[in-house]
mmCIF file of C-alpha atoms in Angstrom:
data_model
loop_
_atom_site.group_PDB
_atom_site.id
_atom_site.type_symbol
_atom_site.label_atom_id
_atom_site.label_comp_id
_atom_site.label_asym_id
_atom_site.label_seq_id
_atom_site.Cartn_x
_atom_site.Cartn_y
_atom_site.Cartn_z
ATOM 1 C CA MET A 1 -28.163 -26.211 -12.233
ATOM 2 C CA SER A 2 -25.866 -27.178 -9.371
ATOM 3 C CA GLY A 3 -23.577 -25.257 -7.061
ATOM 4 C CA TYR A 4 -23.430 -21.904 -5.349
ATOM 5 C CA ASP A 5 -25.077 -19.114 -7.371
ATOM 6 C CA LEU A 6 -23.034 -15.915 -7.024
ATOM 7 C CA TYR A 7 -25.507 -14.045 -9.203
ATOM 8 C CA GLN A 8 -28.411 -14.760 -6.881
ATOM 9 C CA SER A 9 -26.399 -14.263 -3.705
ATOM 10 C CA LEU A 10 -25.062 -10.838 -4.746
ATOM 11 C CA GLU A 11 -28.150 -9.843 -6.786
ATOM 12 C CA LEU A 12 -26.255 -9.597 -10.080
ATOM 13 C CA SER A 13 -27.669 -9.925 -13.583
ATOM 14 C CA ARG A 14 -26.303 -12.666 -15.835
ATOM 15 C CA VAL A 15 -27.032 -10.619 -18.929
ATOM 16 C CA HIS A 16 -24.353 -8.070 -18.017
ATOM 17 C CA PRO A 17 -20.899 -8.541 -19.575
ATOM 18 C CA PRO A 18 -17.867 -9.214 -17.350
ATOM 19 C CA GLU A 19 -16.710 -5.605 -17.617
ATOM 20 C CA GLN A 20 -19.995 -4.279 -16.225
ATOM 21 C CA LEU A 21 -20.077 -6.856 -13.451
ATOM 22 C CA ALA A 22 -16.501 -5.965 -12.549
ATOM 23 C CA GLU A 23 -17.447 -2.300 -12.303
ATOM 24 C CA GLN A 24 -20.460 -3.071 -10.085
ATOM 25 C CA LEU A 25 -18.427 -5.305 -7.805
ATOM 26 C CA ASP A 26 -15.614 -2.740 -7.596
ATOM 27 C CA GLN A 27 -18.160 -0.236 -6.305
ATOM 28 C CA ARG A 28 -19.349 -2.675 -3.664
ATOM 29 C CA ILE A 29 -15.771 -3.405 -2.621
ATOM 30 C CA ALA A 30 -15.099 0.320 -2.258
ATOM 31 C CA GLU A 31 -18.260 0.795 -0.203
ATOM 32 C CA LEU A 32 -17.486 -2.103 2.133
ATOM 33 C CA ARG A 33 -13.883 -1.026 2.630
ATOM 34 C CA GLY A 34 -15.099 2.497 3.271
ATOM 35 C CA GLN A 35 -17.253 1.055 6.065
ATOM 36 C CA GLY A 36 -14.175 -0.525 7.623
ATOM 37 C CA VAL A 37 -14.914 -4.112 6.527
ATOM 38 C CA GLN A 38 -11.706 -6.148 6.223
ATOM 39 C CA ASP A 39 -10.921 -8.325 3.202
ATOM 40 C CA TRP A 40 -10.908 -11.517 5.284
ATOM 41 C CA GLU A 41 -14.415 -10.938 6.609
ATOM 42 C CA PRO A 42 -17.015 -13.138 4.809
ATOM 43 C CA GLN A 43 -19.120 -10.163 3.737
ATOM 44 C CA LEU A 44 -16.261 -8.707 1.671
ATOM 45 C CA ASP A 45 -14.511 -11.996 0.934
ATOM 46 C CA GLU A 46 -17.455 -13.186 -1.190
ATOM 47 C CA VAL A 47 -17.527 -9.946 -3.187
ATOM 48 C CA LEU A 48 -13.767 -10.122 -3.828
ATOM 49 C CA ILE A 49 -14.012 -13.694 -5.072
ATOM 50 C CA ALA A 50 -17.011 -12.808 -7.217
ATOM 51 C CA ARG A 51 -15.024 -9.892 -8.673
ATOM 52 C CA THR A 52 -12.176 -12.221 -9.619
ATOM 53 C CA VAL A 53 -14.443 -14.895 -11.123
ATOM 54 C CA LEU A 54 -17.253 -12.922 -12.754
ATOM 55 C CA GLY A 55 -15.081 -9.985 -13.791
ATOM 56 C CA ASP A 56 -12.877 -12.175 -15.985
ATOM 57 C CA ALA A 57 -14.388 -13.534 -19.209
ATOM 58 C CA GLY A 58 -12.558 -16.870 -19.067
ATOM 59 C CA ARG A 59 -13.286 -17.603 -15.429
ATOM 60 C CA ARG A 60 -16.891 -16.515 -15.813
ATOM 61 C CA THR A 61 -17.378 -18.842 -18.790
ATOM 62 C CA GLU A 62 -16.042 -21.770 -16.790
ATOM 63 C CA TYR A 63 -18.154 -20.857 -13.763
ATOM 64 C CA ASP A 64 -21.345 -20.493 -15.836
ATOM 65 C CA HIS A 65 -20.665 -23.835 -17.496
ATOM 66 C CA ALA A 66 -20.301 -25.588 -14.132
ATOM 67 C CA LEU A 67 -23.303 -23.743 -12.678
ATOM 68 C CA ASP A 68 -25.619 -24.663 -15.563
ATOM 69 C CA ALA A 69 -24.405 -28.227 -16.088
ATOM 70 C CA ALA A 70 -26.496 -31.165 -15.010
ATOM 71 C CA PRO A 71 -25.297 -32.946 -11.858
ATOM 72 C CA GLY A 72 -22.483 -35.366 -12.623
ATOM 73 C CA THR A 73 -21.605 -33.864 -16.035
ATOM 74 C CA ALA A 74 -19.257 -31.179 -14.704
ATOM 75 C CA PRO A 75 -17.574 -30.223 -11.436
ATOM 76 C CA GLU A 76 -20.023 -28.857 -8.904
ATOM 77 C CA ALA A 77 -19.631 -25.093 -8.504
ATOM 78 C CA ASP A 78 -19.490 -25.197 -4.718
ATOM 79 C CA VAL A 79 -17.618 -22.681 -2.566
ATOM 80 C CA PRO A 80 -14.240 -24.549 -2.493
ATOM 81 C CA TRP A 81 -14.367 -24.979 -6.275
ATOM 82 C CA ILE A 82 -15.165 -21.269 -6.748
ATOM 83 C CA ARG A 83 -12.240 -20.307 -4.492
ATOM 84 C CA ALA A 84 -9.912 -22.567 -6.487
ATOM 85 C CA LEU A 85 -11.170 -21.009 -9.715
ATOM 86 C CA ALA A 86 -10.515 -17.513 -8.380
ATOM 87 C CA GLN A 87 -6.909 -18.433 -7.557
ATOM 88 C CA ARG A 88 -6.153 -19.741 -11.033
ATOM 89 C CA GLY A 89 -4.691 -17.690 -13.871
ATOM 90 C CA ALA A 90 -6.854 -15.332 -15.875
ATOM 91 C CA GLY A 91 -8.825 -16.919 -18.676
ATOM 92 C CA GLY A 92 -9.215 -20.371 -17.052
ATOM 93 C CA GLY A 93 -9.080 -23.038 -19.736
ATOM 94 C CA TRP A 94 -12.190 -22.122 -21.722
ATOM 95 C CA ALA A 95 -12.305 -20.099 -24.904
ATOM 96 C CA VAL A 96 -13.240 -16.442 -24.625
ATOM 97 C CA PRO A 97 -16.014 -15.827 -27.162
ATOM 98 C CA GLY A 98 -15.747 -12.970 -29.627
ATOM 99 C CA GLY A 99 -13.369 -10.034 -29.911
ATOM 100 C CA ASN A 100 -9.620 -9.920 -30.053
ATOM 101 C CA GLY A 101 -8.459 -12.787 -27.867
ATOM 102 C CA ALA A 102 -4.967 -11.413 -27.312
ATOM 103 C CA GLY A 103 -6.221 -7.955 -26.427
ATOM 104 C CA GLN A 104 -8.869 -9.307 -24.056
ATOM 105 C CA SER A 105 -6.348 -11.646 -22.439
ATOM 106 C CA SER A 106 -3.802 -8.889 -21.832
ATOM 107 C CA GLY A 107 -6.479 -6.519 -20.552
ATOM 108 C CA ALA A 108 -7.915 -9.157 -18.244
ATOM 109 C CA GLY A 109 -4.424 -10.040 -17.049
ATOM 110 C CA ALA A 110 -3.699 -6.430 -16.117
ATOM 111 C CA ALA A 111 -7.068 -6.078 -14.391
ATOM 112 C CA ASN A 112 -6.556 -9.281 -12.435
ATOM 113 C CA ALA A 113 -3.031 -8.234 -11.485
ATOM 114 C CA LEU A 114 -4.439 -5.015 -10.041
ATOM 115 C CA ALA A 115 -7.143 -7.019 -8.293
ATOM 116 C CA VAL A 116 -4.465 -9.163 -6.654
ATOM 117 C CA VAL A 117 -2.600 -6.028 -5.558
ATOM 118 C CA ASP A 118 -5.813 -4.551 -4.164
ATOM 119 C CA ARG A 119 -6.385 -7.632 -2.018
ATOM 120 C CA TYR A 120 -3.150 -6.890 -0.149
ATOM 121 C CA LEU A 121 -3.900 -3.191 0.283
ATOM 122 C CA THR A 122 -5.238 -3.843 3.763
ATOM 123 C CA PRO A 123 -4.181 -2.116 6.995
ATOM 124 C CA ILE A 124 -2.022 -4.851 8.547
ATOM 125 C CA PRO A 125 0.192 -5.652 5.502
ATOM 126 C CA LEU A 126 0.530 -1.958 4.613
ATOM 127 C CA ALA A 127 1.467 -0.972 8.156
ATOM 128 C CA ALA A 128 3.964 -3.842 8.356
ATOM 129 C CA VAL A 129 5.677 -2.955 5.064
ATOM 130 C CA SER A 130 5.820 0.749 5.886
ATOM 131 C CA GLY A 131 7.089 0.006 9.384
ATOM 132 C CA VAL A 132 9.903 -2.158 8.015
ATOM 133 C CA LEU A 133 10.877 0.589 5.557
ATOM 134 C CA ALA A 134 10.903 3.142 8.389
ATOM 135 C CA VAL A 135 13.151 0.917 10.533
ATOM 136 C CA LEU A 136 15.522 0.312 7.613
ATOM 137 C CA THR A 137 15.648 4.038 6.907
ATOM 138 C CA PHE A 138 16.495 4.737 10.561
ATOM 139 C CA ALA A 139 19.324 2.181 10.384
ATOM 140 C CA VAL A 140 20.660 3.517 7.071
ATOM 141 C CA PHE A 141 20.899 7.031 8.527
ATOM 142 C CA PHE A 142 23.744 5.742 10.730
ATOM 143 C CA PHE A 143 25.746 4.776 7.640
ATOM 144 C CA SER A 144 28.241 7.124 6.034
ATOM 145 C CA TRP A 145 26.549 9.192 3.309
ATOM 146 C CA GLY A 146 29.570 11.261 2.310
ATOM 147 C CA LYS A 147 33.298 10.736 2.808
ATOM 148 C CA ALA A 148 36.524 12.592 2.163
ATOM 149 C CA SER A 149 40.151 11.640 2.754
ATOM 150 C CA ALA A 150 43.592 13.211 2.369
ATOM 151 C CA GLN A 151 47.188 12.167 2.890
ATOM 152 C CA GLU A 152 49.482 14.688 4.553
ATOM 153 C CA GLN A 153 53.023 13.377 4.969
ATOM 154 C CA SER A 154 52.691 10.677 7.629
ATOM 155 C CA ALA A 155 49.132 11.571 8.630
ATOM 156 C CA THR A 156 45.911 10.327 7.099
ATOM 157 C CA LEU A 157 42.791 12.475 7.441
ATOM 158 C CA ASP A 158 39.362 10.865 7.068
ATOM 159 C CA LEU A 159 36.166 12.911 7.164
ATOM 160 C CA SER A 160 32.654 11.426 7.006
ATOM 161 C CA VAL A 161 29.058 12.494 7.576
ATOM 162 C CA ASN A 162 26.107 10.166 8.159
ATOM 163 C CA GLY A 163 22.445 10.546 7.275
ATOM 164 C CA PHE A 164 21.689 12.361 10.517
ATOM 165 C CA GLY A 165 24.223 15.062 9.579
ATOM 166 C CA ALA A 166 26.714 13.921 12.221
ATOM 167 C CA ALA A 167 30.256 14.582 10.987
ATOM 168 C CA LEU A 168 33.323 12.671 12.174
ATOM 169 C CA MET A 169 36.991 13.537 11.677
ATOM 170 C CA GLU A 170 39.751 10.980 12.235
ATOM 171 C CA ILE A 171 43.458 11.833 11.986
ATOM 172 C CA ASP A 172 45.726 8.817 11.969
ATOM 173 C CA SER A 173 49.310 9.820 12.654
ATOM 174 C CA TRP A 174 51.763 9.243 15.460
ATOM 175 C CA ALA A 175 48.963 10.395 17.782
ATOM 176 C CA SER A 176 45.423 9.597 16.646
ATOM 177 C CA MET A 177 42.844 12.386 16.949
ATOM 178 C CA THR A 178 39.102 12.564 16.428
ATOM 179 C CA GLY A 179 36.579 15.367 16.144
ATOM 180 C CA ARG A 180 32.786 15.553 15.849
ATOM 181 C CA ASP A 181 30.310 18.078 14.512
ATOM 182 C CA THR A 182 26.711 18.211 13.244
ATOM 183 C CA SER A 183 24.876 19.841 10.359
ATOM 184 C CA PRO A 184 21.522 21.228 11.622
ATOM 185 C CA ALA A 185 19.910 21.153 8.163
ATOM 186 C CA TYR A 186 20.583 17.444 7.666
ATOM 187 C CA VAL A 187 19.521 16.664 11.235
ATOM 188 C CA LEU A 188 16.188 18.394 10.661
ATOM 189 C CA LEU A 189 15.639 16.739 7.272
ATOM 190 C CA SER A 190 16.342 13.251 8.590
ATOM 191 C CA LEU A 191 13.993 13.738 11.538
ATOM 192 C CA VAL A 192 11.204 15.020 9.274
ATOM 193 C CA ILE A 193 11.576 11.965 7.024
ATOM 194 C CA LEU A 194 11.451 9.541 9.947
ATOM 195 C CA ILE A 195 8.418 11.275 11.496
ATOM 196 C CA LEU A 196 6.529 11.117 8.197
ATOM 197 C CA LEU A 197 7.308 7.417 7.759
ATOM 198 C CA VAL A 198 6.420 6.455 11.322
ATOM 199 C CA VAL A 199 3.176 8.448 11.420
ATOM 200 C CA GLY A 200 2.250 7.190 7.957
ATOM 201 C CA ALA A 201 2.856 3.571 9.000
ATOM 202 C CA VAL A 202 0.651 4.036 12.062
ATOM 203 C CA LEU A 203 -2.161 5.584 10.020
ATOM 204 C CA LEU A 204 -1.921 2.793 7.452
ATOM 205 C CA GLY A 205 -2.863 0.436 10.259
ATOM 206 C CA LEU A 206 -6.140 2.324 10.653
ATOM 207 C CA SER A 207 -8.587 1.225 7.965
ATOM 208 C CA ARG A 208 -10.290 4.637 7.842
ATOM 209 C CA GLU A 209 -7.085 6.648 7.348
ATOM 210 C CA THR A 210 -5.351 4.432 4.796
ATOM 211 C CA ARG A 211 -4.986 6.934 1.955
ATOM 212 C CA PHE A 212 -3.801 9.750 4.221
ATOM 213 C CA GLY A 213 -1.223 7.393 5.729
ATOM 214 C CA GLY A 214 -0.131 6.466 2.225
ATOM 215 C CA LEU A 215 0.203 10.163 1.395
ATOM 216 C CA LEU A 216 2.532 10.708 4.365
ATOM 217 C CA VAL A 217 4.580 7.653 3.394
ATOM 218 C CA ALA A 218 4.813 8.916 -0.200
ATOM 219 C CA VAL A 219 5.992 12.355 0.949
ATOM 220 C CA GLY A 220 8.548 10.780 3.280
ATOM 221 C CA GLY A 221 9.761 8.475 0.508
ATOM 222 C CA GLY A 222 10.010 11.395 -1.906
ATOM 223 C CA LEU A 223 12.098 13.417 0.544
ATOM 224 C CA LEU A 224 14.315 10.398 1.202
ATOM 225 C CA THR A 225 14.806 9.922 -2.540
ATOM 226 C CA LEU A 226 15.779 13.569 -3.001
ATOM 227 C CA TYR A 227 18.082 13.349 0.010
ATOM 228 C CA GLY A 228 19.813 10.308 -1.498
ATOM 229 C CA LEU A 229 20.224 12.067 -4.857
ATOM 230 C CA TRP A 230 21.595 15.156 -3.116
ATOM 231 C CA ALA A 231 24.120 13.006 -1.249
ATOM 232 C CA LEU A 232 25.204 11.316 -4.481
ATOM 233 C CA ILE A 233 25.862 14.690 -6.071
ATOM 234 C CA THR A 234 27.342 16.671 -3.185
ATOM 235 C CA LYS A 235 28.664 13.921 -0.886
ATOM 236 C CA LEU A 236 26.978 16.114 1.769
ATOM 237 C CA GLY A 237 29.976 18.458 1.584
ATOM 238 C CA ALA A 238 32.312 15.980 3.287
ATOM 239 C CA GLU A 239 35.444 17.619 1.818
ATOM 240 C CA ASP A 240 34.532 20.918 3.508
ATOM 241 C CA LEU A 241 33.988 19.504 6.992
ATOM 242 C CA PHE A 242 35.968 21.087 9.837
ATOM 243 C CA GLY A 243 37.277 23.781 7.511
ATOM 244 C CA GLY A 244 38.351 21.377 4.771
ATOM 245 C CA GLU A 245 41.233 22.341 2.519
ATOM 246 C CA GLU A 246 41.352 25.908 3.843
ATOM 247 C CA ASP A 247 42.157 24.851 7.419
ATOM 248 C CA PHE A 248 44.114 21.682 6.775
ATOM 249 C CA GLY A 249 46.109 23.012 3.804
ATOM 250 C CA THR A 250 45.658 19.855 1.773
ATOM 251 C CA THR A 251 43.333 18.634 -0.944
ATOM 252 C CA PHE A 252 40.618 16.171 0.014
ATOM 253 C CA LYS A 253 39.216 13.489 -2.241
ATOM 254 C CA ALA A 254 35.452 13.144 -1.729
ATOM 255 C CA SER A 255 33.482 9.946 -2.313
ATOM 256 C CA VAL A 256 29.926 8.683 -1.915
ATOM 257 C CA GLY A 257 29.089 6.659 1.164
ATOM 258 C CA ALA A 258 27.073 3.452 1.155
ATOM 259 C CA GLY A 259 24.311 5.189 3.086
ATOM 260 C CA ALA A 260 23.493 7.505 0.184
ATOM 261 C CA ILE A 261 22.991 4.583 -2.221
ATOM 262 C CA LEU A 262 20.936 2.583 0.256
ATOM 263 C CA GLY A 263 18.934 5.675 1.158
ATOM 264 C CA LEU A 264 18.117 6.303 -2.496
ATOM 265 C CA ILE A 265 16.930 2.708 -2.956
ATOM 266 C CA LEU A 266 14.819 2.838 0.199
ATOM 267 C CA GLY A 267 13.410 6.189 -0.858
ATOM 268 C CA LEU A 268 12.256 4.837 -4.206
ATOM 269 C CA LEU A 269 10.674 1.774 -2.587
ATOM 270 C CA THR A 270 8.918 3.873 0.040
ATOM 271 C CA LEU A 271 7.711 6.345 -2.565
ATOM 272 C CA ALA A 272 6.324 3.494 -4.683
ATOM 273 C CA VAL A 273 4.430 2.018 -1.715
ATOM 274 C CA GLY A 274 2.946 5.371 -0.769
ATOM 275 C CA VAL A 275 1.884 6.257 -4.317
ATOM 276 C CA LEU A 276 0.340 2.798 -4.801
ATOM 277 C CA VAL A 277 -1.745 3.227 -1.652
ATOM 278 C CA VAL A 278 -2.876 6.722 -2.648
ATOM 279 C CA LEU A 279 -3.893 5.588 -6.138
ATOM 280 C CA ARG A 280 -5.460 2.211 -5.356
ATOM 281 C CA ALA A 281 -6.809 2.441 -1.807
ATOM 282 C CA LYS A 282 -10.365 3.590 -1.216
ATOM 283 C CA GLY A 283 -11.655 6.355 1.008
ATOM 284 C CA SER A 284 -10.862 10.000 1.613
ATOM 285 C CA LEU A 285 -7.368 11.344 1.045
ATOM 286 C CA LEU A 286 -7.688 13.663 4.060
ATOM 287 C CA PRO A 287 -8.229 12.504 7.659
ATOM 288 C CA GLN A 288 -11.842 11.897 8.590
ATOM 289 C CA ALA A 289 -11.509 14.314 11.500
ATOM 290 C CA TRP A 290 -10.884 17.127 8.993
ATOM 291 C CA THR A 291 -13.586 16.136 6.526
ATOM 292 C CA SER A 292 -16.189 15.453 9.220
ATOM 293 C CA GLY A 293 -15.337 18.757 10.895
ATOM 294 C CA LYS A 294 -15.906 20.656 7.658
ATOM 295 C CA ALA A 295 -19.155 18.810 7.027
ATOM 296 C CA ALA A 296 -20.381 19.552 10.543
ATOM 297 C CA SER A 297 -19.526 23.222 10.293
ATOM 298 C CA SER A 298 -21.322 23.551 6.957
ATOM 299 C CA ALA A 299 -24.407 21.610 8.055
ATOM 300 C CA THR A 300 -27.494 23.562 9.083
ATOM 301 C CA PRO A 301 -28.526 22.839 12.685
ATOM 302 C CA ALA A 302 -31.914 21.233 13.036
ATOM 303 C CA ALA A 303 -34.771 23.094 14.675
ATOM 304 C CA PRO A 304 -35.068 22.475 18.427
ATOM 305 C CA GLY A 305 -37.560 19.817 19.426
ATOM 306 C CA VAL A 306 -37.509 18.141 15.988
ATOM 307 C CA GLN A 307 -36.213 14.597 15.992
ATOM 308 C CA ASP A 308 -35.678 12.229 13.127
ATOM 309 C CA ALA A 309 -38.271 9.485 12.933
ATOM 310 C CA PRO A 310 -36.884 5.946 13.014
ATOM 311 C CA SER A 311 -36.669 4.287 9.635
ATOM 312 C CA GLU A 312 -39.114 1.445 9.315
ATOM 313 C CA SER A 313 -37.311 0.077 6.289
ATOM 314 C CA ALA A 314 -34.071 -0.217 8.270
ATOM 315 C CA GLU A 315 -35.882 -2.079 11.061
ATOM 316 C CA LEU A 316 -37.545 -4.409 8.607
ATOM 317 C CA ALA A 317 -34.285 -5.051 6.760
ATOM 318 C CA GLU A 318 -32.456 -6.390 9.820
ATOM 319 C CA PRO A 319 -34.246 -9.753 10.100
ATOM 320 C CA ALA A 320 -33.903 -10.355 6.359
ATOM 321 C CA GLN A 321 -30.187 -9.634 6.504
ATOM 322 C CA SER A 322 -29.644 -12.068 9.351
ATOM 323 C CA SER A 323 -31.599 -14.792 7.575
ATOM 324 C CA ASP A 324 -29.517 -14.344 4.417
ATOM 325 C CA SER A 325 -26.281 -14.593 6.354
ATOM 326 C CA ASP A 326 -27.447 -17.825 7.998
ATOM 327 C CA ASN A 327 -27.778 -19.506 4.588
ATOM 328 C CA ASP A 328 -24.683 -18.016 2.966
ATOM 329 C CA PRO A 329 -21.741 -20.462 2.866
ATOM 330 C CA PHE A 330 -19.331 -17.523 2.522
ATOM 331 C CA ARG A 331 -20.495 -16.384 5.968
ATOM 332 C CA GLN A 332 -20.427 -19.878 7.461
ATOM 333 C CA ARG A 333 -17.120 -21.178 6.331
ATOM 334 C CA PRO A 334 -15.875 -24.469 7.812
ATOM 335 C CA SER A 335 -13.303 -24.206 10.538
ATOM 336 C CA ALA A 336 -10.731 -25.880 8.283
ATOM 337 C CA GLU A 337 -10.767 -22.869 5.942
ATOM 338 C CA GLN A 338 -10.416 -20.459 8.839
#
């Protein structure tokens, strides 16, 4: 046997099938992420790599073969080799024993695809993506979402309303005229959407509030999607601005602005990001301040003068943990890999 033994390092049983190992490692990943451990930290990085290698039948077969082979008869299963194996496609190059090969391959491919997605569900990438979507949404709100125009003898009337509900009237005749107005309902809706996206992006940057931030982003994206659909259908009432046909005595031709289409696309993207975070991220869906407050209020206060005795097992476990980390190559990676 040669190489780095993931089974021994993570205290896993080799008799368990890949599906059971994947389930055990998923639980550890959820626990570590719930403790605020980042994916790039060695403690979680090793578990993620083990999940990718041991949770896939093909990769695990190749890893076991290299681990059990005599020195010189197969590639050594050292840490760089294990990392390279984890980055390769599902199934490796070895045959998957037993069962329906096509069904196992497709199932493993879907599981590994989700595992890849989960590796990027970390605070910094999520906050960056959500922040970009919020900035784009803010910019798109300045576009025209609904337009209307009419020709009256020598004058041309153009009416438009943007995503913030700001209406503009332009009359091009022998003397050009302009007029402005606002729609309070659209102003309020656009502000609510932006607040949800900005607050959600900020919370996504906090590892302990990831799912709640994703929920806010999903709600903001859903409202933006509905707003875009409403603009496509109604053109935000552009033909009725400033009195419309009744005051101007002419018929307006309404059309959809570019902002409505872009807003709908951004809304769907934002909604997808938020829903993905809510479904795949770990932790509580509600803020910890709420859940901890409820737990504290429901807890029974301890009797005065009674103190918890220190745990001897916890004190004894600390030296062992430090000694394990000193010998773990995943916790002492070379500077070149950093």
